[in-house]
PDB file of C-alpha atoms in Angstrom:
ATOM      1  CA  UNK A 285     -18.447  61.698  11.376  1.00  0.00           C
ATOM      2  CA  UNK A 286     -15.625  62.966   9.665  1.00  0.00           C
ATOM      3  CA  UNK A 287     -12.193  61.893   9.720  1.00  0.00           C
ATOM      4  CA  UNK A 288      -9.058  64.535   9.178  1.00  0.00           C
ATOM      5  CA  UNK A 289      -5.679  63.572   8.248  1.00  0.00           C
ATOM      6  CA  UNK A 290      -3.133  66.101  10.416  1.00  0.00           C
ATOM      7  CA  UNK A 291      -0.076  67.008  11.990  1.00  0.00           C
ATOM      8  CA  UNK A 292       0.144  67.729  15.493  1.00  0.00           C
ATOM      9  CA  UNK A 293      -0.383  71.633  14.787  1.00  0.00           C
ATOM     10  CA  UNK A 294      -3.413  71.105  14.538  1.00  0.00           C
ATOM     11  CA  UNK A 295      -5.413  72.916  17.594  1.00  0.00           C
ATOM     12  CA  UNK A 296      -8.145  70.148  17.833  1.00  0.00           C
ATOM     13  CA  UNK A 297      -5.564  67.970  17.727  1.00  0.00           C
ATOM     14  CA  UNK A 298      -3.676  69.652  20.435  1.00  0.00           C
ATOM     15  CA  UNK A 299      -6.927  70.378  22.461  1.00  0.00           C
ATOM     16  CA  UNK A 300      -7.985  66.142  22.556  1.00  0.00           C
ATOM     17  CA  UNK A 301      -4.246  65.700  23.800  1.00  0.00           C
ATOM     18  CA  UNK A 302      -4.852  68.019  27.022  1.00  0.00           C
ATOM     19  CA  UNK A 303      -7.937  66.056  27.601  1.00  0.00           C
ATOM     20  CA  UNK A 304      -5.688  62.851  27.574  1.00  0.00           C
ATOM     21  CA  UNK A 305      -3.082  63.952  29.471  1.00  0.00           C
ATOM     22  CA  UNK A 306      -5.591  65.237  31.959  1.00  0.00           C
ATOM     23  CA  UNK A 307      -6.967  61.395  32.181  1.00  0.00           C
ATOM     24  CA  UNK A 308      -3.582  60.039  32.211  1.00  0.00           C
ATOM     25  CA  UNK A 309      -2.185  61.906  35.060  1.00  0.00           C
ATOM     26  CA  UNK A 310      -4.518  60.347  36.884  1.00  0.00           C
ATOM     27  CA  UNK A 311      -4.903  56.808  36.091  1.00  0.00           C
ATOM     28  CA  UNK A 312      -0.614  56.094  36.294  1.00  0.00           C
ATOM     29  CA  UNK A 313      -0.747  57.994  39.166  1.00  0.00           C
ATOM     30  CA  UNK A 314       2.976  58.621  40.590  1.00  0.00           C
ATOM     31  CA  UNK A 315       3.946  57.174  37.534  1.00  0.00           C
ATOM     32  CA  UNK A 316       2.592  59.862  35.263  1.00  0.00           C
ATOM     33  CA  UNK A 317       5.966  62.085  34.824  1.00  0.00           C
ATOM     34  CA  UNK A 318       8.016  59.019  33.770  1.00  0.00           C
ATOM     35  CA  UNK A 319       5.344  58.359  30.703  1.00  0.00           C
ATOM     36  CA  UNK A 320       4.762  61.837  29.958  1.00  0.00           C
ATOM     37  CA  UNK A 321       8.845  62.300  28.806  1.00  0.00           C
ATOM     38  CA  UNK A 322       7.456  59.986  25.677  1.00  0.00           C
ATOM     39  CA  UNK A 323       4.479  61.722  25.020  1.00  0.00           C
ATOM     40  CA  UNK A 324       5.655  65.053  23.717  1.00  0.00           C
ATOM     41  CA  UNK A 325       3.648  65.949  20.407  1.00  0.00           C
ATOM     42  CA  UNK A 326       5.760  68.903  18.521  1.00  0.00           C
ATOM     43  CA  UNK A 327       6.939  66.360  15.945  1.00  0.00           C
ATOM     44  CA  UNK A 328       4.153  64.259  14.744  1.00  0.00           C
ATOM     45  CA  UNK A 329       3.509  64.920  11.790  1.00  0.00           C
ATOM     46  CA  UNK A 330       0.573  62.053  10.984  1.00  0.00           C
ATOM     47  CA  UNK A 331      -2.804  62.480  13.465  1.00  0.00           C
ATOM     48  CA  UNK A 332      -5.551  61.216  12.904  1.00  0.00           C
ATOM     49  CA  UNK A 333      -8.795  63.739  14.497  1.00  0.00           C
ATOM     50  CA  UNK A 334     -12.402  62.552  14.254  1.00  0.00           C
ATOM     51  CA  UNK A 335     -15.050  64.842  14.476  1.00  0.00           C
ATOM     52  CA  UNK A 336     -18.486  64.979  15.126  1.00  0.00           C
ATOM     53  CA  UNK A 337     -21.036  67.542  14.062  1.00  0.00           C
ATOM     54  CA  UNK A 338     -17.537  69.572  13.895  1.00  0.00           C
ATOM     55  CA  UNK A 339     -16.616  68.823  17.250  1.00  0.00           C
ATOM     56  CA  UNK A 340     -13.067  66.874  17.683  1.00  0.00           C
ATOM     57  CA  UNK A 341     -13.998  63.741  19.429  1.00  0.00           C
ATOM     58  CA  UNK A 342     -11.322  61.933  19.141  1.00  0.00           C
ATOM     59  CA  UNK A 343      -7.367  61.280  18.355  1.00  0.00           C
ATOM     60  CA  UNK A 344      -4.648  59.049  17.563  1.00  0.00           C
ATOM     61  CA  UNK A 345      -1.143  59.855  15.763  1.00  0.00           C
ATOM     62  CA  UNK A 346       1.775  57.365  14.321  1.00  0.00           C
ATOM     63  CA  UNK A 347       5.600  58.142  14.422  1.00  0.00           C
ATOM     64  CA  UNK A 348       8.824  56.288  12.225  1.00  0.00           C
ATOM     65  CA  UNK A 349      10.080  53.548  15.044  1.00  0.00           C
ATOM     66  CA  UNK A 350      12.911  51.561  13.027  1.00  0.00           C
ATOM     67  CA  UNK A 351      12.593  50.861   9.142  1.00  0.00           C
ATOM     68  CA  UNK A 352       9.466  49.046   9.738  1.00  0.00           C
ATOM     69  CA  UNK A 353       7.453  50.334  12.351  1.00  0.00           C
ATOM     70  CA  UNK A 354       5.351  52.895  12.694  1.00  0.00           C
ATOM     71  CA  UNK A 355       4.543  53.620  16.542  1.00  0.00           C
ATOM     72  CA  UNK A 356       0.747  54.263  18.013  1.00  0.00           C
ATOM     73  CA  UNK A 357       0.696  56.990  20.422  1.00  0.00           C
ATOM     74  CA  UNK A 358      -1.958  59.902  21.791  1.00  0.00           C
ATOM     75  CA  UNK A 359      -4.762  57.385  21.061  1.00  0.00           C
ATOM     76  CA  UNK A 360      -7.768  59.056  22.970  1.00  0.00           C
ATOM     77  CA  UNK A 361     -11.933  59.113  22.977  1.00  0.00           C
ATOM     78  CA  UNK A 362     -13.971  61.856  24.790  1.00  0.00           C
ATOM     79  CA  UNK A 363     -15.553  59.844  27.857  1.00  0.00           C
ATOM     80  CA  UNK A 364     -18.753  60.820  26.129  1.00  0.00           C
ATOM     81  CA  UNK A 365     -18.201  59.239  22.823  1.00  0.00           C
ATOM     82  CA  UNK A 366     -16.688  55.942  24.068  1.00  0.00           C
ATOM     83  CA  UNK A 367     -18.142  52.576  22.792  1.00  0.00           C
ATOM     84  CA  UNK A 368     -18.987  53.794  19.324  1.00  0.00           C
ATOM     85  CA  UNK A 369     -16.059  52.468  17.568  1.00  0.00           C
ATOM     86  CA  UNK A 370     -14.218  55.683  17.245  1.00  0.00           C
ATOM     87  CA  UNK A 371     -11.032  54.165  18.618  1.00  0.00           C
ATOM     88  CA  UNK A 372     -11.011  51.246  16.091  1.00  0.00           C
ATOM     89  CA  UNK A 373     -11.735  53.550  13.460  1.00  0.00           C
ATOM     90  CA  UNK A 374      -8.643  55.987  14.516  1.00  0.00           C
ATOM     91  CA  UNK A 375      -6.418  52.473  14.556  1.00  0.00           C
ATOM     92  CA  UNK A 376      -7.243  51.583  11.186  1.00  0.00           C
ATOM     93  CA  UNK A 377      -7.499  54.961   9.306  1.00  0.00           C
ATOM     94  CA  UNK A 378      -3.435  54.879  11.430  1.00  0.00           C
ATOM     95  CA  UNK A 379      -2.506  51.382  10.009  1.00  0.00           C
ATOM     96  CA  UNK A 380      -3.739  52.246   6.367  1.00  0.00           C
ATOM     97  CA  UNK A 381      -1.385  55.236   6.492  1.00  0.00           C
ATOM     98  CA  UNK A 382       1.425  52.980   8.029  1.00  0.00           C
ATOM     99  CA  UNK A 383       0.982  51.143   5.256  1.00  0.00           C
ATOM    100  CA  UNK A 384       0.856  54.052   2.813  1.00  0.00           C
ATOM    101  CA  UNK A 385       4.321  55.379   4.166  1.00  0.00           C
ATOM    102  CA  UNK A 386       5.848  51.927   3.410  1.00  0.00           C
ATOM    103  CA  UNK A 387       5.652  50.576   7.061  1.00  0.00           C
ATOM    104  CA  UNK A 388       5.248  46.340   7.782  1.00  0.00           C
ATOM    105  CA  UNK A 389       3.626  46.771  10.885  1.00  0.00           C
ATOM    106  CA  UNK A 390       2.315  49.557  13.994  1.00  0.00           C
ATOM    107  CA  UNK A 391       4.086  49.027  17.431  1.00  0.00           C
ATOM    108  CA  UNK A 392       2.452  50.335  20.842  1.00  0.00           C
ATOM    109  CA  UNK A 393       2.614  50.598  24.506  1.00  0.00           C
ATOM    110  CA  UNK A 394      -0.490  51.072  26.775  1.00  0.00           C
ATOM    111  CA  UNK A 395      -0.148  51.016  30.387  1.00  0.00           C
ATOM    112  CA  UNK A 396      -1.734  47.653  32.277  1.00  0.00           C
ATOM    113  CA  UNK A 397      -4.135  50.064  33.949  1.00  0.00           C
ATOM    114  CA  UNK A 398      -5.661  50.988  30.859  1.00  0.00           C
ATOM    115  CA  UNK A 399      -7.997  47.923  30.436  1.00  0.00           C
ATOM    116  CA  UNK A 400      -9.722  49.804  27.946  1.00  0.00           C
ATOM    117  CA  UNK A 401      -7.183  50.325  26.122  1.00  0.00           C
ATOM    118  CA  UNK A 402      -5.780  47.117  26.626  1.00  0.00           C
ATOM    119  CA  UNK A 403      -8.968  45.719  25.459  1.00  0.00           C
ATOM    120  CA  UNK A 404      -9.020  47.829  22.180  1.00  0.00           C
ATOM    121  CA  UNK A 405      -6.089  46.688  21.070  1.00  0.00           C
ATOM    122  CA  UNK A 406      -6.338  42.491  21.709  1.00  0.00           C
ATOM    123  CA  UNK A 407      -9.861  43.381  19.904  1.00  0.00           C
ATOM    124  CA  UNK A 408      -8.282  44.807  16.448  1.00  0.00           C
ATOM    125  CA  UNK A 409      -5.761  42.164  16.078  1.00  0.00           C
ATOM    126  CA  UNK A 410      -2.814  43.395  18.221  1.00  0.00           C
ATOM    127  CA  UNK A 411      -0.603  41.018  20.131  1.00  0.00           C
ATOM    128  CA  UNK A 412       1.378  41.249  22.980  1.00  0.00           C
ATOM    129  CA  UNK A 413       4.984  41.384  22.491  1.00  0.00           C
ATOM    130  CA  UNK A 414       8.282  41.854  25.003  1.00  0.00           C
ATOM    131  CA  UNK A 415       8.743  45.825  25.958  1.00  0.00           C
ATOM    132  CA  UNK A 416      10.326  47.210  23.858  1.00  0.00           C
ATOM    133  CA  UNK A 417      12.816  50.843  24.286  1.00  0.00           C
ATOM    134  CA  UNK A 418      12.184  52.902  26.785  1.00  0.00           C
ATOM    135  CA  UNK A 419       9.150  50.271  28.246  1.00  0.00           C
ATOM    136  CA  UNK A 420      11.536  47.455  28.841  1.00  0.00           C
ATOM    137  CA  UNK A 421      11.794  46.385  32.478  1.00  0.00           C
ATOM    138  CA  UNK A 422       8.532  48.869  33.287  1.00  0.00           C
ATOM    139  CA  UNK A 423       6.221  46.208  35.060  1.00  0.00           C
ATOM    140  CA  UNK A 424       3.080  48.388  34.214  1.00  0.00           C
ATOM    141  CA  UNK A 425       3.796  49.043  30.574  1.00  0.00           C
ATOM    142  CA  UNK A 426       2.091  46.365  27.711  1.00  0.00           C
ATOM    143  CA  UNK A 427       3.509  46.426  24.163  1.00  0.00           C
ATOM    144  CA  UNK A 428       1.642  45.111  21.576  1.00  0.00           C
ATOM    145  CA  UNK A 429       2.455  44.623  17.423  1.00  0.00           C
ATOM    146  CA  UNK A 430       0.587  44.405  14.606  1.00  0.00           C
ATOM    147  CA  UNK A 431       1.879  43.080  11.282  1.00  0.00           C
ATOM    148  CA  UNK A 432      -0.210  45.052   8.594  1.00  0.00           C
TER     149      UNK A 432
END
């Protein structure tokens, strides 16, 4: 396994991203176009790709929130290569950096039908906190914090 430090140029990057918007679409369903509005990639400039045997397997990318968050977004696994830690790996290679760039603590939003996902997160030490932004008042949207 190797782990690349990135910007969202980058085409394996950019290729993991399709796959999760592809997986997204349909797990929130009619609520898919309202999310995707937040998800737009052109100006992150940390990702995180793993790679396996040189094959991108999996993603996650931070972004300045306030003066002291840094915000989780386009975490995402190939189906395949679930349940080998790859997703707690990406989360801690992104709160190292957070804490690199002079960030407190990572911020994130998952959607309640993501019980994966919200799994993941209660697992590495997030907890749950009131939504926050553009989340706030969306009954199947789940913020969670992490002081670093």
């Amino acid at each position: 396994m190797k782990t690349l430090r990135t910007t969202s140029e980058n085409q394996d990057f950019q290729k993991l991203v399709k796959q999760l918007d592809a997986y997204l679409a349909v797990i929130d369903g009619e609520d898919h176009g309202f999310y995707d509005q937040y998800n737009k990639i052109d100006s992150l400039k940390n990702c995180i790709v793993i790679f396996d045997n040189d094959e991108a397997v999996a993603c996650g990318a931070i972004k300045a929130f306030d003066e002291k968050s840094m915000e989780v977004k386009r975490m995402f696994t190939l189906p395949e290569k679930r349940g080998k830690g790859l997703a707690s790996a990406i989360l801690k290679e992104l709160e190292i950096w957070t804490k690199e760039l002079g960030y407190e603590k990572t911020i994130l939003e998952t959607g309640k039908r993501q019980t994966e996902a919200v799994a993941l997160y209660e697992k590495c030490g997030y907890k749950v906190i009131p939504n926050y932004g553009q989340y706030s008042g969306v009954e199947n949207s789940i913020c969670f914090e992490k002081q670093l």
